[in-house]
XYZ file of C-alpha atoms in Angstrom:
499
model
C 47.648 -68.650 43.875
C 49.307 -69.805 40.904
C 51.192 -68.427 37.961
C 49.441 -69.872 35.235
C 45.558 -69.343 34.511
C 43.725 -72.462 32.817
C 41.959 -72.095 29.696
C 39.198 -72.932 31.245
C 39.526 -70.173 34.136
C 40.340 -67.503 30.894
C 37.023 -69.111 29.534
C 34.563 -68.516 32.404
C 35.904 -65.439 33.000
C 35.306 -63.798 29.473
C 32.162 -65.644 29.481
C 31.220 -64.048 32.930
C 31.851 -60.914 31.248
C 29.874 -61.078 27.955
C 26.866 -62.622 30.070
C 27.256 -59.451 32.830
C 27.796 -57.308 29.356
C 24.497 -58.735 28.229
C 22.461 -57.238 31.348
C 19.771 -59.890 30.653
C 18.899 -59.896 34.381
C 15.713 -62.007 33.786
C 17.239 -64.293 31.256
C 16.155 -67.369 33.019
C 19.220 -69.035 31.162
C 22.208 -66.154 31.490
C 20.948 -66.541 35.673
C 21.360 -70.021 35.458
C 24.869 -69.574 33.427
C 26.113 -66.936 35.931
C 25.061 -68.784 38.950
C 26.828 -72.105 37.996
C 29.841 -69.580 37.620
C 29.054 -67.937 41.601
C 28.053 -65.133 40.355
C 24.436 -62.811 39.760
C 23.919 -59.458 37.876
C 26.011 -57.343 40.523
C 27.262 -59.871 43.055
C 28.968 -62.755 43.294
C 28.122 -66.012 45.836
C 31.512 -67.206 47.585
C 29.620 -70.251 49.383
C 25.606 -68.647 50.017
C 24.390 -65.968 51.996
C 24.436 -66.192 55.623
C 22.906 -64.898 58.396
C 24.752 -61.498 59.645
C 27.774 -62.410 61.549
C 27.532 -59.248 63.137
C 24.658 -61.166 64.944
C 26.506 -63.781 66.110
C 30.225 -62.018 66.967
C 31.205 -58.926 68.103
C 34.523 -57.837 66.358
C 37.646 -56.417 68.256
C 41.081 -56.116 67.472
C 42.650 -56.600 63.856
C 45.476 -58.749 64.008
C 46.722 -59.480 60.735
C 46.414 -58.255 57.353
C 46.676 -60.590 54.293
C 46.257 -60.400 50.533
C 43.086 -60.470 50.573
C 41.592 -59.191 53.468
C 41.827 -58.817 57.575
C 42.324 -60.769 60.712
C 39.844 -59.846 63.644
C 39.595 -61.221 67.037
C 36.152 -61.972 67.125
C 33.746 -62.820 70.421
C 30.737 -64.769 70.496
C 27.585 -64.465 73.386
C 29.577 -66.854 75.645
C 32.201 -64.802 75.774
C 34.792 -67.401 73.676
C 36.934 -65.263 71.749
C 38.153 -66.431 67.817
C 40.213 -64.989 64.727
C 38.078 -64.450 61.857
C 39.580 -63.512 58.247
C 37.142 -61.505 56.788
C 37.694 -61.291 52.782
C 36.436 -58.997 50.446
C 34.756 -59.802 47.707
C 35.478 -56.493 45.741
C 39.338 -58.243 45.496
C 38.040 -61.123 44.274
C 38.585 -60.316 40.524
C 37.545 -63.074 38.402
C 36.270 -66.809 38.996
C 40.127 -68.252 39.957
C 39.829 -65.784 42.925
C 36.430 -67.351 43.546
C 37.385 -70.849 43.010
C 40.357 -70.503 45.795
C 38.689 -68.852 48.798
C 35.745 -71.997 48.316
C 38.336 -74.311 47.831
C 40.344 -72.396 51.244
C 36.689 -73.476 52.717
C 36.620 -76.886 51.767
C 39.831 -77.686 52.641
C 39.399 -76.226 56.445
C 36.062 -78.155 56.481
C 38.131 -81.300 55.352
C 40.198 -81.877 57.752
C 38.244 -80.495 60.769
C 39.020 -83.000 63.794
C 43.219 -83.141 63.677
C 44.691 -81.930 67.149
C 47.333 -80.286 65.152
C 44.809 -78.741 62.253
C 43.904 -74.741 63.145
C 40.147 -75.913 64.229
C 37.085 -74.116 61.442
C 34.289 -72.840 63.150
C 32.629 -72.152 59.935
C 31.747 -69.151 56.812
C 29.753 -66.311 56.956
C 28.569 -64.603 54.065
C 27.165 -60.989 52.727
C 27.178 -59.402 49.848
C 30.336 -57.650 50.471
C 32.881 -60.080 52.494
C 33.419 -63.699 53.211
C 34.172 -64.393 56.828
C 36.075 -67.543 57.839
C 36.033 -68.449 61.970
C 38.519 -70.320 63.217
C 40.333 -70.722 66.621
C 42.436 -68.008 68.039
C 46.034 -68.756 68.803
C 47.734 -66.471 71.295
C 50.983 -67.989 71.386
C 52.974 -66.626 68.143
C 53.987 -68.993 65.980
C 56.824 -71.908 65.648
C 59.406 -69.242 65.126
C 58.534 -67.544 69.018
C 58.136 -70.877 70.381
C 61.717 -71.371 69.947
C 62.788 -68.336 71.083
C 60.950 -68.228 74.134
C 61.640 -71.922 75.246
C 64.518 -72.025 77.699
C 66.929 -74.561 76.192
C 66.592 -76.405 73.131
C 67.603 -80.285 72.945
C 67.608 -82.112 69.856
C 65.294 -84.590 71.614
C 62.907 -81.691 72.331
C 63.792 -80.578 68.554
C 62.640 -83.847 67.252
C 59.033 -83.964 69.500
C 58.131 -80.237 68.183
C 59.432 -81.320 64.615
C 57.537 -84.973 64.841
C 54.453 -82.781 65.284
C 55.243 -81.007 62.145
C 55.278 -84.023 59.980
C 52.308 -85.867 61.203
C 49.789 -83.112 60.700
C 51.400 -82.528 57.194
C 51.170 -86.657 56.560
C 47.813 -86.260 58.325
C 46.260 -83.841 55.629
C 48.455 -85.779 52.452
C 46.177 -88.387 53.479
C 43.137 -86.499 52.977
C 44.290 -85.811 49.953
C 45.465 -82.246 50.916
C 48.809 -80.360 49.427
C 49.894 -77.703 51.506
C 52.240 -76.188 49.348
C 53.352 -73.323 51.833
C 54.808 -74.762 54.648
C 57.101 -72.169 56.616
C 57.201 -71.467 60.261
C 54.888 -68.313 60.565
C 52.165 -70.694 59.428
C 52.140 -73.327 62.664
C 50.988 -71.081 65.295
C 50.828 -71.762 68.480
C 47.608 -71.856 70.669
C 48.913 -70.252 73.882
C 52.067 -68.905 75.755
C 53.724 -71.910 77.880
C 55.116 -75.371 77.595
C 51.613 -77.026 77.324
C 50.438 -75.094 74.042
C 49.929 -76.979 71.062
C 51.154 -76.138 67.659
C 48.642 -75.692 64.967
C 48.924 -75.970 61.043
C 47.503 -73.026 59.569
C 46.633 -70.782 56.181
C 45.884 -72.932 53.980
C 44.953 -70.200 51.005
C 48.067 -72.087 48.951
C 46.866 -75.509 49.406
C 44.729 -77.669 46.912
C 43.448 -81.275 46.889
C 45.806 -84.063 44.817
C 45.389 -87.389 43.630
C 48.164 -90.043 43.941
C 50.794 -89.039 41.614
C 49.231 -85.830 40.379
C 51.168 -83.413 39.445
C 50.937 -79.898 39.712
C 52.698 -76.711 37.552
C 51.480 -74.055 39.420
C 54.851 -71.692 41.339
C 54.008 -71.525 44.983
C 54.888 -70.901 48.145
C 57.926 -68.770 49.763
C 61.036 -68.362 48.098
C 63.117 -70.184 51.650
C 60.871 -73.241 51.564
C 60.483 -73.921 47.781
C 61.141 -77.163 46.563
C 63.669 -77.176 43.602
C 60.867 -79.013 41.418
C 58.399 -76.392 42.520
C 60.515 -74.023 40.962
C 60.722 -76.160 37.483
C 56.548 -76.000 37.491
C 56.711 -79.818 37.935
C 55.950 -81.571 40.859
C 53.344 -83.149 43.680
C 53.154 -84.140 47.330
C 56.672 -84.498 47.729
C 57.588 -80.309 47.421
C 55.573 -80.818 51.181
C 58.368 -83.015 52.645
C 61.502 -80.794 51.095
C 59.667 -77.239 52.976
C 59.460 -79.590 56.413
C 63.201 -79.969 55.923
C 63.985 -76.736 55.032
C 62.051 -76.127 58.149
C 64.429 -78.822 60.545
C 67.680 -77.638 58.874
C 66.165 -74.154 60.793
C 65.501 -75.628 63.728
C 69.117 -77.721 64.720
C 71.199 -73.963 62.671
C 69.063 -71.334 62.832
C 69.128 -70.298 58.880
C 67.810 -71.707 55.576
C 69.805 -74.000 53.711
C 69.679 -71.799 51.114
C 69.851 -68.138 51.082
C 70.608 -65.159 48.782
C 69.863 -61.234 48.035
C 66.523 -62.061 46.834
C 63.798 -63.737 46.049
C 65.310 -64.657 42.449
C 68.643 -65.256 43.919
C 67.774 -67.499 46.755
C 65.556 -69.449 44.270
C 68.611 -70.214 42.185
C 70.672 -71.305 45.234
C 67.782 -73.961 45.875
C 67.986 -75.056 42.076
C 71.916 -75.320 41.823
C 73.900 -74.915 45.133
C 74.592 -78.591 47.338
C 73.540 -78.873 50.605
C 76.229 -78.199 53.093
C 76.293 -79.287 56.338
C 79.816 -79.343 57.237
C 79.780 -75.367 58.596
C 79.229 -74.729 62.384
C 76.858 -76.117 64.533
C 76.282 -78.546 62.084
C 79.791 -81.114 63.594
C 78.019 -81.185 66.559
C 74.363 -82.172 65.836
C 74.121 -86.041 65.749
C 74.636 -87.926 62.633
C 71.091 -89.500 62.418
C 69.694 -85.649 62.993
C 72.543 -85.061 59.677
C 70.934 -87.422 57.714
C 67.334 -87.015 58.112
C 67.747 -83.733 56.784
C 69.874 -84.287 53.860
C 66.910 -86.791 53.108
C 64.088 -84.307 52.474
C 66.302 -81.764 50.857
C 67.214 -84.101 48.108
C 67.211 -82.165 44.996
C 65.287 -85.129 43.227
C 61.523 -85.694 44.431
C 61.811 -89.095 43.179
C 64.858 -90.074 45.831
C 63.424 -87.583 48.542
C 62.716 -89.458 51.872
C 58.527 -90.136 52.074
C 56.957 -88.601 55.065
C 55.739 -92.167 56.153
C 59.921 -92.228 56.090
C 60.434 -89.549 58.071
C 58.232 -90.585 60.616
C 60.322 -93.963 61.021
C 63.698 -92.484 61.088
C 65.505 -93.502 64.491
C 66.121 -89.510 64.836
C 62.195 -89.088 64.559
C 60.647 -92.082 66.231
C 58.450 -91.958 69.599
C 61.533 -94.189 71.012
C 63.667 -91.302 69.702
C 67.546 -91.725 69.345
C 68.132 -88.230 69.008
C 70.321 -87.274 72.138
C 69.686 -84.585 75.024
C 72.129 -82.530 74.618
C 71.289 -78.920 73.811
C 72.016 -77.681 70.755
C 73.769 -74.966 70.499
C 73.526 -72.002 72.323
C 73.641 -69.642 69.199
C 71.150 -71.192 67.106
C 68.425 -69.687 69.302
C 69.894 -66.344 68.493
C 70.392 -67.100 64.685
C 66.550 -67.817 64.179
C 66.046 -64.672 66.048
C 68.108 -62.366 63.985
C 67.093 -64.463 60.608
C 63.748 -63.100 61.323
C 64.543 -59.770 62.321
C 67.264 -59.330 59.931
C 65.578 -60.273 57.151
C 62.366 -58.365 58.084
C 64.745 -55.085 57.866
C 67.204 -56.048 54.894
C 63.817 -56.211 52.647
C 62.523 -52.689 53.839
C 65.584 -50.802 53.167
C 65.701 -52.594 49.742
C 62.564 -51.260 49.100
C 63.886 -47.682 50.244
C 66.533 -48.378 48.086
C 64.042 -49.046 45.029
C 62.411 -45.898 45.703
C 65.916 -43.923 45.222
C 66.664 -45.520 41.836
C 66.951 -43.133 38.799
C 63.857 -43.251 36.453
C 65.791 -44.109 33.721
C 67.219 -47.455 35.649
C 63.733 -49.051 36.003
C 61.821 -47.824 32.795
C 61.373 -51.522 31.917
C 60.035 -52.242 35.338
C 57.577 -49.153 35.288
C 56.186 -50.461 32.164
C 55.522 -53.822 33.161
C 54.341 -52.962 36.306
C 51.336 -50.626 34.630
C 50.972 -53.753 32.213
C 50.343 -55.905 35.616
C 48.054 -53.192 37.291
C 45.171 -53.664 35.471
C 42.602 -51.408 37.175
C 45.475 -48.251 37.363
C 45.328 -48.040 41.057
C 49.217 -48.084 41.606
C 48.852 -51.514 43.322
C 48.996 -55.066 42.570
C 46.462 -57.659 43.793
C 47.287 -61.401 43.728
C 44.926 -61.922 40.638
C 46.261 -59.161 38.749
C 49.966 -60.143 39.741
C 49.171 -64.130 38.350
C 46.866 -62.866 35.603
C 49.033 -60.361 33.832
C 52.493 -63.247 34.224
C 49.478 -65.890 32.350
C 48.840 -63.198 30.201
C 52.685 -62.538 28.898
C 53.270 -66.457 28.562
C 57.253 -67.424 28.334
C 58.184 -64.018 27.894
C 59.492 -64.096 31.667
C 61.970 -67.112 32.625
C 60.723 -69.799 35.534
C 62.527 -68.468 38.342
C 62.062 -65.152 37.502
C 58.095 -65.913 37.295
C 58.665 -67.330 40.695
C 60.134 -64.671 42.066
C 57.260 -62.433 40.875
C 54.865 -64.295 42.320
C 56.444 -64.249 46.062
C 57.359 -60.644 45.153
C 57.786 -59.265 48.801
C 54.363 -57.573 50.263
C 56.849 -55.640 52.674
C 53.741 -53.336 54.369
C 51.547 -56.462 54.948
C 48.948 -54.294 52.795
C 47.884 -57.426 50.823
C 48.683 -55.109 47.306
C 52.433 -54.896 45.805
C 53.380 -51.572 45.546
C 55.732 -49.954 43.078
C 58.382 -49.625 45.576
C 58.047 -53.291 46.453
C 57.610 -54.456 42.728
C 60.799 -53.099 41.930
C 63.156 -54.056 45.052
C 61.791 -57.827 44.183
C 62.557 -57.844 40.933
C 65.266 -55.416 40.042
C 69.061 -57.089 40.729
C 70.769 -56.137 43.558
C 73.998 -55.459 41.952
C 72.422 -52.434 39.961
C 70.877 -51.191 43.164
C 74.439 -50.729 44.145
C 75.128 -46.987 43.427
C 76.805 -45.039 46.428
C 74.174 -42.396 45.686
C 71.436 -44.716 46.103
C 72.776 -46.081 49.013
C 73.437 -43.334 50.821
C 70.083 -41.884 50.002
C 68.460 -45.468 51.647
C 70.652 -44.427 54.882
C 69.764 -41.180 54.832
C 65.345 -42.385 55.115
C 66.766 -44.387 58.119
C 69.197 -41.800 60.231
C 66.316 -39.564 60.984
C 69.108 -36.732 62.729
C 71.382 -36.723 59.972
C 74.218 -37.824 62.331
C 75.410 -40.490 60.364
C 74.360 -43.290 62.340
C 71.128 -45.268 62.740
C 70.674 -45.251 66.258
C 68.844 -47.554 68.588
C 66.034 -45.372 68.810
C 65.601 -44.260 64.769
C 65.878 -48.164 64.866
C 63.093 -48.923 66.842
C 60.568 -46.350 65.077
C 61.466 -47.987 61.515
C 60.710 -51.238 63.219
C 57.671 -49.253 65.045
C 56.392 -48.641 61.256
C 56.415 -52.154 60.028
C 52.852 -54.214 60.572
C 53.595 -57.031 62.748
C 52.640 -59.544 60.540
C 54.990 -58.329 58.516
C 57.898 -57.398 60.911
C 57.331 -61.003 62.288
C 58.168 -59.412 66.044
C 61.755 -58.579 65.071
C 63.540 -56.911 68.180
C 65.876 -53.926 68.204
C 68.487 -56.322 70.419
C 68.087 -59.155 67.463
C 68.971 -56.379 64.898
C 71.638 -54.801 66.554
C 73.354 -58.236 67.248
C 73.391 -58.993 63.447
C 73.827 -55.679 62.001
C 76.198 -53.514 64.682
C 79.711 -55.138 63.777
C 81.728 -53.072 66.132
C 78.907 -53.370 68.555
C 79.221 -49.806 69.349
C 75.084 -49.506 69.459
C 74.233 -48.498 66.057
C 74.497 -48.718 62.978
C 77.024 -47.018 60.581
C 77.251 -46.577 57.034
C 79.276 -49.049 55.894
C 77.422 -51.317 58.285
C 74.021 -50.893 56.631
C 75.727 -51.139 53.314
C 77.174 -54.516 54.742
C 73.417 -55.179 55.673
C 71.808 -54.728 52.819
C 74.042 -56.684 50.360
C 74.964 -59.077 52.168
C 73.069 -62.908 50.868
C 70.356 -64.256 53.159
């Protein structure tokens, strides 16, 4: 997914169109003109037809639900169970669509073999969806393999996060950018201290030459690298979302944080690292400086990941020391996740409350966006529609747009959504639209948002997008007075507050 569509994608795809316009079926050379594009009169060819997967797996559970399609668990004749994303084509508008699920498939057949790699059992094909098989991990991901460990040392820290950066160096020397490195995508195959920790989704990443470079805005707005952002950069934006990823780890938060998308974009572009706050005096120096290493602003001084991998903090002969970290940093990442999970809902509660005549701007660019008129965004239409208005939007504000937050885990942006991810906070701050976002939460009208009306709002949230987030983690971030809800001027507190 990118924000900007090449003039050669804009030219296949119109051509697509006049040749489908044409309805010359049996024009030997339109065929031969649509198939090099993946596409016949009425269907389009991700990879080649299959036989029926049905056939082969039996399909259980869904488990996720992405932007383009669903996560099964799938079982084969032997009984072995897998996760298979099945895709569907009808989603796929256009030939960039196209071009990224086979490239998706390429890249997962690429770098097959890596103990750290989420391991491809191959693509199935019909004339409706495109299924991709790969290995089921029960374990959560890196995020609930902190939690649930039962004490965090930085010398533990720096074996989980040495993991991290060898499977990323691993597929940067298959010529393979990531470009969406966060937690929730190294899962983790299996509950318990033997489970391995597996690099995963790689629908963002694209193969790179030595010193290409790359203008596309990707990724999540936490882990962005500041050149990301400025539409200019290459392997290195890899090594800055790793750090992002250890400055997590040894505090529990992002380095940089804000009230959105937009907001904690320009904290990454013009805030300084800060590592003098609590628990940051008592992590080790070496542990210090590793970090402020990959989040150098400037990709050109940022530490390479052959660099990383010989820092004395890193090293298999580790110098980073046993002592735990801190106790609360466990609890941080917990709440970061829940909190944030929570904070974006109500902001989209609050979006819904706004007066028309607040968002007209926003109505009318979303209908611009939604180009079929179904009152949803897809990816495609989302990138197409931002290609489409060229510089009228500014970089960040592109950026933003293109992370806009998918709160229901639908795979579509809604209007709700559209608007709480692009409209600034500050103007959302009207007591009557505040007090109207309570009110959707404190189900009794009692003035409080109890543990209970807590746990149903939670209860309505998909888990991959809630992320697991627990009433307890909630409450502890939320409930000031820690009387066991959550008050007025506590939500208020909530929902402003940066991060």
């Amino acid at each position: 997914m990118g924000a900007c569509v090449s003039a050669t994608s804009k030219e296949e795809s119109e051509l697509a169109k006049q040749l489908l316009g044409e309805k010359k079926g049996n024009d030997a050379h339109t065929v031969r003109r649509l198939s090099a594009l993946g596409m016949t009169e009425g269907k389009v060819w991700i990879t080649r037809q299959t036989s029926d997967i049905h056939k082969v797996f039996k399909f259980g559970q869904q488990i996720n639900k992405g932007q383009f399609g669903v996560i099964y668990v799938v079982t084969d004749a032997a009984g072995e169970r897998f996760a298979c994303k099945q895709i569907s084509k009808r989603k796929l508008t256009g030939p960039t669509a196209i071009r990224d699920v086979r490239r998706e498939i390429e890249i997962l057949h690429h770098l097959r073999g890596h103990p750290n790699v989420i391991t491809f059992h191959g693509a199935y094909e019909d004339s409706d969806d495109v299924y991709l098989v790969m290995e089921l991990c029960t374990g959560g991901d890196l995020f609930e393999r902190i939690e649930a460990a039962s004490a965090i040392t930085e010398r533990s820290a720096a074996a989980l996060f040495r993991e991290l950066v060898e499977v990323v160096s691993y597929c940067h020397t298959l010529g393979v950018l990531h470009r969406d490195l966060k937690p929730e995508n190294f899962l983790i195959t299996q509950p318990g201290p033997d489970a391995r920790t597996k690099l995963a989704d790689f629908g963002l990443s694209c193969f790179f030459r030595e010193g290409q470079q790359f203008s596309e805005a990707v990724g999540s707005a936490y882990y962005m690298a500041p050149e990301v952002i400025e539409r200019q950069y290459g392997k290195s934006c890899d090594v800055w979302s790793l750090g992002v990823i250890l400055h997590i780890l040894l505090c529990g938060c992002p380095p940089f944080s804000g009230a959105s998308d937009a907001d904690i974009i320009k904290a990454v572009k013009s805030q300084a690292l800060d590592l003098s706050e609590p628990p940051w005096p008592s992590i080790s120096r070496p542990a210090r400086q590793l970090v402020g290493l990959m989040l150098d602003k400037d990709p050109a001084e940022r530490i390479r990941l052959d660099q990383v991998l010989a820092h004395p903090w890193l090293r298999l002969d580790s110098s980073a020391p046993q002592r735990p970290i801190p106790s609360g940093v466990r609890d941080r990442i917990s709440r970061f996740r829940a909190f944030n999970t929570f904070k974006r809902e109500a902001r989209r509660i609050l979006a819904a409350a706004l007066p028309p005549e607040e968002v007209a701007g926003l109505k009318l660019l979303f209908e611009e966006l939604d180009a079929d008129r179904d009152g949803l965004l897809s990816v495609t239409e989302l990138r197409d529609g931002l290609a489409r208005k060229g510089d009228v939007l500014r970089g960040e504000e592109v950026a933003a747009l293109l992370k806009v937050a998918d709160i229901n885990a639908d795979g579509f942006i809604d209007y709700c959504e559209f608007v709480a991810s692009t409209y600034t906070l500050s103007k959302m701050v009207q007591q009557e639209v505040l007090a109207k976002a309570f009110a959707h939460f404190d189900i009794n009208r009692d003035g409080f948002i109890s543990r209970d009306e807590l746990s149903q709002a939670l209860s309505q949230l998909p888990p991959s997008a809630a992320g697991g987030p627990s009433v307890a983690a909630l409450l502890a971030e939320a409930d000031l007075n820690r009387d066991g809800k959550i008050d007025y001027r506590e939500f208020c507190n909530m929902v402003l507050a940066s991060g």
